Amino acid sequence: MITSTLITSFLLTTPMINDSIKDNSIIENKIQLSFKEIIPKQKDSYNDIFKELNSYKDLKPNWDGYDGRKPSDDIVNTTKNFLEELKNNKISAPEIMISGIGQIAIYWKNRDSYIEVNFDMKDYLSFFYKIDGVVYGEDDLKVDSLPVRLKDALS
């Protein structure tokens, strides 16, 4: 599909191809397609996460069908501040999730490890990880900087 579209685009935009080739059945629909539409846009993962976080402010009561509560603005802002710290430390962007009790979590997962950071109150976080079979976690840490053990796990 992409190959024939590329050929069509090339044939339609190339002035050196004579008209008899342009009218060939391969391009009978004469699809106009620019290369901008073909090349996928590079995502800025942190921007995507911030957009999703902002959308949590618009959640209605029972948003999940199970009496779900939206996170407080304090929890959303605490999460944003922590994500800014991650971004400034050049740590790859995590995935994000929300719970029905108004908590926000971010996580990284690959074949051998899992790291999760939870936000359930203003200016505090909890985290745990499992890396190479080692499990470690800490609860209710002040979010004034990256906890050393967490920073080491993310490196």
JSON list of C-alpha atoms in Angstrom, two decimals:
[
{"chain": "A", "resi": 1, "resn": "MET", "atom": "CA", "xyz": [0.00, 0.00, 0.00]},
{"chain": "A", "resi": 2, "resn": "ILE", "atom": "CA", "xyz": [2.69, 2.50, 0.98]},
{"chain": "A", "resi": 3, "resn": "THR", "atom": "CA", "xyz": [4.89, 1.44, -1.95]},
{"chain": "A", "resi": 4, "resn": "SER", "atom": "CA", "xyz": [2.16, 2.07, -4.54]},
{"chain": "A", "resi": 5, "resn": "THR", "atom": "CA", "xyz": [1.28, 5.34, -2.83]},
{"chain": "A", "resi": 6, "resn": "LEU", "atom": "CA", "xyz": [4.91, 6.44, -2.95]},
{"chain": "A", "resi": 7, "resn": "ILE", "atom": "CA", "xyz": [5.14, 5.51, -6.63]},
{"chain": "A", "resi": 8, "resn": "THR", "atom": "CA", "xyz": [1.91, 7.38, -7.33]},
{"chain": "A", "resi": 9, "resn": "SER", "atom": "CA", "xyz": [3.14, 10.44, -5.48]},
{"chain": "A", "resi": 10, "resn": "PHE", "atom": "CA", "xyz": [6.44, 10.30, -7.33]},
{"chain": "A", "resi": 11, "resn": "LEU", "atom": "CA", "xyz": [4.78, 9.94, -10.72]},
{"chain": "A", "resi": 12, "resn": "LEU", "atom": "CA", "xyz": [2.34, 12.77, -10.08]},
{"chain": "A", "resi": 13, "resn": "THR", "atom": "CA", "xyz": [5.00, 15.18, -8.92]},
{"chain": "A", "resi": 14, "resn": "THR", "atom": "CA", "xyz": [7.77, 14.32, -11.39]},
{"chain": "A", "resi": 15, "resn": "PRO", "atom": "CA", "xyz": [7.61, 16.52, -14.51]},
{"chain": "A", "resi": 16, "resn": "MET", "atom": "CA", "xyz": [9.99, 14.32, -16.53]},
{"chain": "A", "resi": 17, "resn": "ILE", "atom": "CA", "xyz": [7.52, 11.41, -16.72]},
{"chain": "A", "resi": 18, "resn": "ASN", "atom": "CA", "xyz": [5.51, 11.65, -19.90]},
{"chain": "A", "resi": 19, "resn": "ASP", "atom": "CA", "xyz": [1.70, 11.77, -19.77]},
{"chain": "A", "resi": 20, "resn": "SER", "atom": "CA", "xyz": [1.19, 8.25, -21.15]},
{"chain": "A", "resi": 21, "resn": "ILE", "atom": "CA", "xyz": [2.99, 6.78, -18.12]},
{"chain": "A", "resi": 22, "resn": "LYS", "atom": "CA", "xyz": [1.07, 9.04, -15.74]},
{"chain": "A", "resi": 23, "resn": "ASP", "atom": "CA", "xyz": [-2.23, 7.70, -17.09]},
{"chain": "A", "resi": 24, "resn": "ASN", "atom": "CA", "xyz": [-1.17, 4.09, -16.46]},
{"chain": "A", "resi": 25, "resn": "SER", "atom": "CA", "xyz": [-3.66, 1.98, -14.49]},
{"chain": "A", "resi": 26, "resn": "ILE", "atom": "CA", "xyz": [-1.28, 1.86, -11.53]},
{"chain": "A", "resi": 27, "resn": "ILE", "atom": "CA", "xyz": [-2.24, 5.43, -10.73]},
{"chain": "A", "resi": 28, "resn": "GLU", "atom": "CA", "xyz": [-5.78, 5.57, -12.06]},
{"chain": "A", "resi": 29, "resn": "ASN", "atom": "CA", "xyz": [-7.03, 7.19, -8.85]},
{"chain": "A", "resi": 30, "resn": "LYS", "atom": "CA", "xyz": [-4.23, 9.77, -8.99]},
{"chain": "A", "resi": 31, "resn": "ILE", "atom": "CA", "xyz": [-3.87, 9.95, -5.22]},
{"chain": "A", "resi": 32, "resn": "GLN", "atom": "CA", "xyz": [-2.21, 13.16, -4.15]},
{"chain": "A", "resi": 33, "resn": "LEU", "atom": "CA", "xyz": [0.01, 12.48, -1.17]},
{"chain": "A", "resi": 34, "resn": "SER", "atom": "CA", "xyz": [2.75, 14.56, 0.29]},
{"chain": "A", "resi": 35, "resn": "PHE", "atom": "CA", "xyz": [5.77, 13.07, 2.02]},
{"chain": "A", "resi": 36, "resn": "LYS", "atom": "CA", "xyz": [4.78, 14.89, 5.22]},
{"chain": "A", "resi": 37, "resn": "GLU", "atom": "CA", "xyz": [1.76, 12.57, 5.42]},
{"chain": "A", "resi": 38, "resn": "ILE", "atom": "CA", "xyz": [3.90, 9.47, 4.87]},
{"chain": "A", "resi": 39, "resn": "ILE", "atom": "CA", "xyz": [6.62, 10.18, 7.43]},
{"chain": "A", "resi": 40, "resn": "PRO", "atom": "CA", "xyz": [5.23, 9.59, 10.93]},
{"chain": "A", "resi": 41, "resn": "LYS", "atom": "CA", "xyz": [5.45, 12.62, 13.20]},
{"chain": "A", "resi": 42, "resn": "GLN", "atom": "CA", "xyz": [8.04, 12.26, 15.94]},
{"chain": "A", "resi": 43, "resn": "LYS", "atom": "CA", "xyz": [6.23, 12.24, 19.27]},
{"chain": "A", "resi": 44, "resn": "ASP", "atom": "CA", "xyz": [7.37, 14.26, 22.22]},
{"chain": "A", "resi": 45, "resn": "SER", "atom": "CA", "xyz": [6.45, 11.78, 24.93]},
{"chain": "A", "resi": 46, "resn": "TYR", "atom": "CA", "xyz": [6.68, 14.22, 27.81]},
{"chain": "A", "resi": 47, "resn": "ASN", "atom": "CA", "xyz": [4.35, 16.64, 26.02]},
{"chain": "A", "resi": 48, "resn": "ASP", "atom": "CA", "xyz": [1.91, 13.78, 25.45]},
{"chain": "A", "resi": 49, "resn": "ILE", "atom": "CA", "xyz": [2.04, 12.89, 29.14]},
{"chain": "A", "resi": 50, "resn": "PHE", "atom": "CA", "xyz": [1.45, 16.50, 30.19]},
{"chain": "A", "resi": 51, "resn": "LYS", "atom": "CA", "xyz": [-1.57, 16.68, 27.86]},
{"chain": "A", "resi": 52, "resn": "GLU", "atom": "CA", "xyz": [-2.97, 13.51, 29.38]},
{"chain": "A", "resi": 53, "resn": "LEU", "atom": "CA", "xyz": [-2.39, 14.84, 32.89]},
{"chain": "A", "resi": 54, "resn": "ASN", "atom": "CA", "xyz": [-4.26, 18.03, 32.03]},
{"chain": "A", "resi": 55, "resn": "SER", "atom": "CA", "xyz": [-7.17, 15.95, 30.74]},
{"chain": "A", "resi": 56, "resn": "TYR", "atom": "CA", "xyz": [-7.56, 14.37, 34.19]},
{"chain": "A", "resi": 57, "resn": "LYS", "atom": "CA", "xyz": [-8.83, 17.72, 35.46]},
{"chain": "A", "resi": 58, "resn": "ASP", "atom": "CA", "xyz": [-11.88, 17.32, 33.20]},
{"chain": "A", "resi": 59, "resn": "LEU", "atom": "CA", "xyz": [-12.87, 13.87, 34.45]},
{"chain": "A", "resi": 60, "resn": "LYS", "atom": "CA", "xyz": [-16.41, 13.61, 35.79]},
{"chain": "A", "resi": 61, "resn": "PRO", "atom": "CA", "xyz": [-17.45, 11.64, 38.88]},
{"chain": "A", "resi": 62, "resn": "ASN", "atom": "CA", "xyz": [-17.81, 7.93, 38.02]},
{"chain": "A", "resi": 63, "resn": "TRP", "atom": "CA", "xyz": [-15.50, 8.44, 35.01]},
{"chain": "A", "resi": 64, "resn": "ASP", "atom": "CA", "xyz": [-14.60, 4.74, 34.99]},
{"chain": "A", "resi": 65, "resn": "GLY", "atom": "CA", "xyz": [-18.09, 3.35, 35.66]},
{"chain": "A", "resi": 66, "resn": "TYR", "atom": "CA", "xyz": [-17.02, 2.21, 39.14]},
{"chain": "A", "resi": 67, "resn": "ASP", "atom": "CA", "xyz": [-17.45, 5.44, 41.13]},
{"chain": "A", "resi": 68, "resn": "GLY", "atom": "CA", "xyz": [-14.06, 6.65, 39.91]},
{"chain": "A", "resi": 69, "resn": "ARG", "atom": "CA", "xyz": [-12.71, 9.89, 41.34]},
{"chain": "A", "resi": 70, "resn": "LYS", "atom": "CA", "xyz": [-10.49, 12.25, 39.46]},
{"chain": "A", "resi": 71, "resn": "PRO", "atom": "CA", "xyz": [-7.11, 13.09, 41.00]},
{"chain": "A", "resi": 72, "resn": "SER", "atom": "CA", "xyz": [-6.93, 16.35, 42.91]},
{"chain": "A", "resi": 73, "resn": "ASP", "atom": "CA", "xyz": [-5.20, 19.31, 41.29]},
{"chain": "A", "resi": 74, "resn": "ASP", "atom": "CA", "xyz": [-2.49, 18.92, 43.96]},
{"chain": "A", "resi": 75, "resn": "ILE", "atom": "CA", "xyz": [-1.76, 15.34, 42.83]},
{"chain": "A", "resi": 76, "resn": "VAL", "atom": "CA", "xyz": [-1.75, 16.38, 39.16]},
{"chain": "A", "resi": 77, "resn": "ASN", "atom": "CA", "xyz": [0.66, 19.24, 39.92]},
{"chain": "A", "resi": 78, "resn": "THR", "atom": "CA", "xyz": [2.91, 17.02, 42.05]},
{"chain": "A", "resi": 79, "resn": "THR", "atom": "CA", "xyz": [3.07, 14.54, 39.16]},
{"chain": "A", "resi": 80, "resn": "LYS", "atom": "CA", "xyz": [3.87, 17.32, 36.68]},
{"chain": "A", "resi": 81, "resn": "ASN", "atom": "CA", "xyz": [6.67, 18.66, 38.87]},
{"chain": "A", "resi": 82, "resn": "PHE", "atom": "CA", "xyz": [8.18, 15.20, 39.19]},
{"chain": "A", "resi": 83, "resn": "LEU", "atom": "CA", "xyz": [7.94, 14.63, 35.43]},
{"chain": "A", "resi": 84, "resn": "GLU", "atom": "CA", "xyz": [9.74, 17.94, 34.85]},
{"chain": "A", "resi": 85, "resn": "GLU", "atom": "CA", "xyz": [12.52, 16.67, 37.11]},
{"chain": "A", "resi": 86, "resn": "LEU", "atom": "CA", "xyz": [12.72, 13.45, 35.07]},
{"chain": "A", "resi": 87, "resn": "LYS", "atom": "CA", "xyz": [12.78, 15.37, 31.81]},
{"chain": "A", "resi": 88, "resn": "ASN", "atom": "CA", "xyz": [15.51, 17.70, 33.10]},
{"chain": "A", "resi": 89, "resn": "ASN", "atom": "CA", "xyz": [17.57, 14.67, 34.12]},
{"chain": "A", "resi": 90, "resn": "LYS", "atom": "CA", "xyz": [17.20, 13.23, 30.58]},
{"chain": "A", "resi": 91, "resn": "ILE", "atom": "CA", "xyz": [15.32, 10.15, 31.81]},
{"chain": "A", "resi": 92, "resn": "SER", "atom": "CA", "xyz": [13.21, 8.44, 29.18]},
{"chain": "A", "resi": 93, "resn": "ALA", "atom": "CA", "xyz": [9.52, 9.22, 29.37]},
{"chain": "A", "resi": 94, "resn": "PRO", "atom": "CA", "xyz": [7.38, 6.74, 31.28]},
{"chain": "A", "resi": 95, "resn": "GLU", "atom": "CA", "xyz": [3.89, 5.45, 30.62]},
{"chain": "A", "resi": 96, "resn": "ILE", "atom": "CA", "xyz": [1.12, 6.95, 32.73]},
{"chain": "A", "resi": 97, "resn": "MET", "atom": "CA", "xyz": [-1.97, 5.52, 34.37]},
{"chain": "A", "resi": 98, "resn": "ILE", "atom": "CA", "xyz": [-4.73, 6.68, 36.70]},
{"chain": "A", "resi": 99, "resn": "SER", "atom": "CA", "xyz": [-6.67, 4.74, 39.33]},
{"chain": "A", "resi": 100, "resn": "GLY", "atom": "CA", "xyz": [-10.32, 4.98, 40.27]},
{"chain": "A", "resi": 101, "resn": "ILE", "atom": "CA", "xyz": [-9.38, 6.30, 43.71]},
{"chain": "A", "resi": 102, "resn": "GLY", "atom": "CA", "xyz": [-7.71, 9.39, 42.25]},
{"chain": "A", "resi": 103, "resn": "GLN", "atom": "CA", "xyz": [-4.09, 8.26, 42.26]},
{"chain": "A", "resi": 104, "resn": "ILE", "atom": "CA", "xyz": [-1.69, 8.75, 39.37]},
{"chain": "A", "resi": 105, "resn": "ALA", "atom": "CA", "xyz": [1.16, 6.41, 38.57]},
{"chain": "A", "resi": 106, "resn": "ILE", "atom": "CA", "xyz": [3.95, 6.45, 36.03]},
{"chain": "A", "resi": 107, "resn": "TYR", "atom": "CA", "xyz": [5.93, 3.38, 35.07]},
{"chain": "A", "resi": 108, "resn": "TRP", "atom": "CA", "xyz": [8.65, 1.92, 32.90]},
{"chain": "A", "resi": 109, "resn": "LYS", "atom": "CA", "xyz": [8.57, -1.71, 31.85]},
{"chain": "A", "resi": 110, "resn": "ASN", "atom": "CA", "xyz": [10.76, -3.96, 29.80]},
{"chain": "A", "resi": 111, "resn": "ARG", "atom": "CA", "xyz": [11.46, -7.68, 29.73]},
{"chain": "A", "resi": 112, "resn": "ASP", "atom": "CA", "xyz": [13.61, -7.75, 32.84]},
{"chain": "A", "resi": 113, "resn": "SER", "atom": "CA", "xyz": [12.46, -4.80, 34.95]},
{"chain": "A", "resi": 114, "resn": "TYR", "atom": "CA", "xyz": [9.54, -2.77, 36.15]},
{"chain": "A", "resi": 115, "resn": "ILE", "atom": "CA", "xyz": [9.64, 0.61, 37.89]},
{"chain": "A", "resi": 116, "resn": "GLU", "atom": "CA", "xyz": [6.53, 2.36, 39.18]},
{"chain": "A", "resi": 117, "resn": "VAL", "atom": "CA", "xyz": [6.12, 5.73, 40.88]},
{"chain": "A", "resi": 118, "resn": "ASN", "atom": "CA", "xyz": [2.78, 6.56, 42.55]},
{"chain": "A", "resi": 119, "resn": "PHE", "atom": "CA", "xyz": [1.33, 9.92, 43.50]},
{"chain": "A", "resi": 120, "resn": "ASP", "atom": "CA", "xyz": [-1.53, 9.94, 46.00]},
{"chain": "A", "resi": 121, "resn": "MET", "atom": "CA", "xyz": [-1.03, 13.16, 47.97]},
{"chain": "A", "resi": 122, "resn": "LYS", "atom": "CA", "xyz": [0.43, 16.61, 47.47]},
{"chain": "A", "resi": 123, "resn": "ASP", "atom": "CA", "xyz": [4.24, 16.74, 47.29]},
{"chain": "A", "resi": 124, "resn": "TYR", "atom": "CA", "xyz": [4.77, 13.01, 48.07]},
{"chain": "A", "resi": 125, "resn": "LEU", "atom": "CA", "xyz": [5.47, 9.88, 46.07]},
{"chain": "A", "resi": 126, "resn": "SER", "atom": "CA", "xyz": [5.95, 6.18, 46.62]},
{"chain": "A", "resi": 127, "resn": "PHE", "atom": "CA", "xyz": [7.89, 3.91, 44.33]},
{"chain": "A", "resi": 128, "resn": "PHE", "atom": "CA", "xyz": [8.90, 0.34, 43.83]},
{"chain": "A", "resi": 129, "resn": "TYR", "atom": "CA", "xyz": [10.94, -1.55, 41.31]},
{"chain": "A", "resi": 130, "resn": "LYS", "atom": "CA", "xyz": [11.92, -5.02, 40.32]},
{"chain": "A", "resi": 131, "resn": "ILE", "atom": "CA", "xyz": [15.20, -5.12, 38.45]},
{"chain": "A", "resi": 132, "resn": "ASP", "atom": "CA", "xyz": [17.09, -8.34, 37.78]},
{"chain": "A", "resi": 133, "resn": "GLY", "atom": "CA", "xyz": [15.05, -10.08, 40.48]},
{"chain": "A", "resi": 134, "resn": "VAL", "atom": "CA", "xyz": [15.74, -7.41, 43.11]},
{"chain": "A", "resi": 135, "resn": "VAL", "atom": "CA", "xyz": [12.60, -5.83, 44.54]},
{"chain": "A", "resi": 136, "resn": "TYR", "atom": "CA", "xyz": [12.80, -2.53, 46.38]},
{"chain": "A", "resi": 137, "resn": "GLY", "atom": "CA", "xyz": [10.36, 0.22, 47.34]},
{"chain": "A", "resi": 138, "resn": "GLU", "atom": "CA", "xyz": [9.86, 3.30, 49.46]},
{"chain": "A", "resi": 139, "resn": "ASP", "atom": "CA", "xyz": [6.65, 5.04, 50.57]},
{"chain": "A", "resi": 140, "resn": "ASP", "atom": "CA", "xyz": [5.67, 8.62, 51.19]},
{"chain": "A", "resi": 141, "resn": "LEU", "atom": "CA", "xyz": [8.84, 10.39, 50.13]},
{"chain": "A", "resi": 142, "resn": "LYS", "atom": "CA", "xyz": [8.86, 14.16, 49.77]},
{"chain": "A", "resi": 143, "resn": "VAL", "atom": "CA", "xyz": [9.04, 15.13, 46.09]},
{"chain": "A", "resi": 144, "resn": "ASP", "atom": "CA", "xyz": [11.77, 17.73, 46.30]},
{"chain": "A", "resi": 145, "resn": "SER", "atom": "CA", "xyz": [14.22, 15.79, 44.12]},
{"chain": "A", "resi": 146, "resn": "LEU", "atom": "CA", "xyz": [14.68, 12.36, 42.64]},
{"chain": "A", "resi": 147, "resn": "PRO", "atom": "CA", "xyz": [15.25, 9.79, 45.39]},
{"chain": "A", "resi": 148, "resn": "VAL", "atom": "CA", "xyz": [18.77, 8.37, 44.98]},
{"chain": "A", "resi": 149, "resn": "ARG", "atom": "CA", "xyz": [17.65, 4.70, 44.77]},
{"chain": "A", "resi": 150, "resn": "LEU", "atom": "CA", "xyz": [15.02, 5.61, 42.17]},
{"chain": "A", "resi": 151, "resn": "LYS", "atom": "CA", "xyz": [17.47, 7.70, 40.14]},
{"chain": "A", "resi": 152, "resn": "ASP", "atom": "CA", "xyz": [19.95, 4.80, 40.19]},
{"chain": "A", "resi": 153, "resn": "ALA", "atom": "CA", "xyz": [17.23, 2.40, 39.06]},
{"chain": "A", "resi": 154, "resn": "LEU", "atom": "CA", "xyz": [16.25, 4.68, 36.19]},
{"chain": "A", "resi": 155, "resn": "SER", "atom": "CA", "xyz": [19.82, 5.12, 34.94]}
]
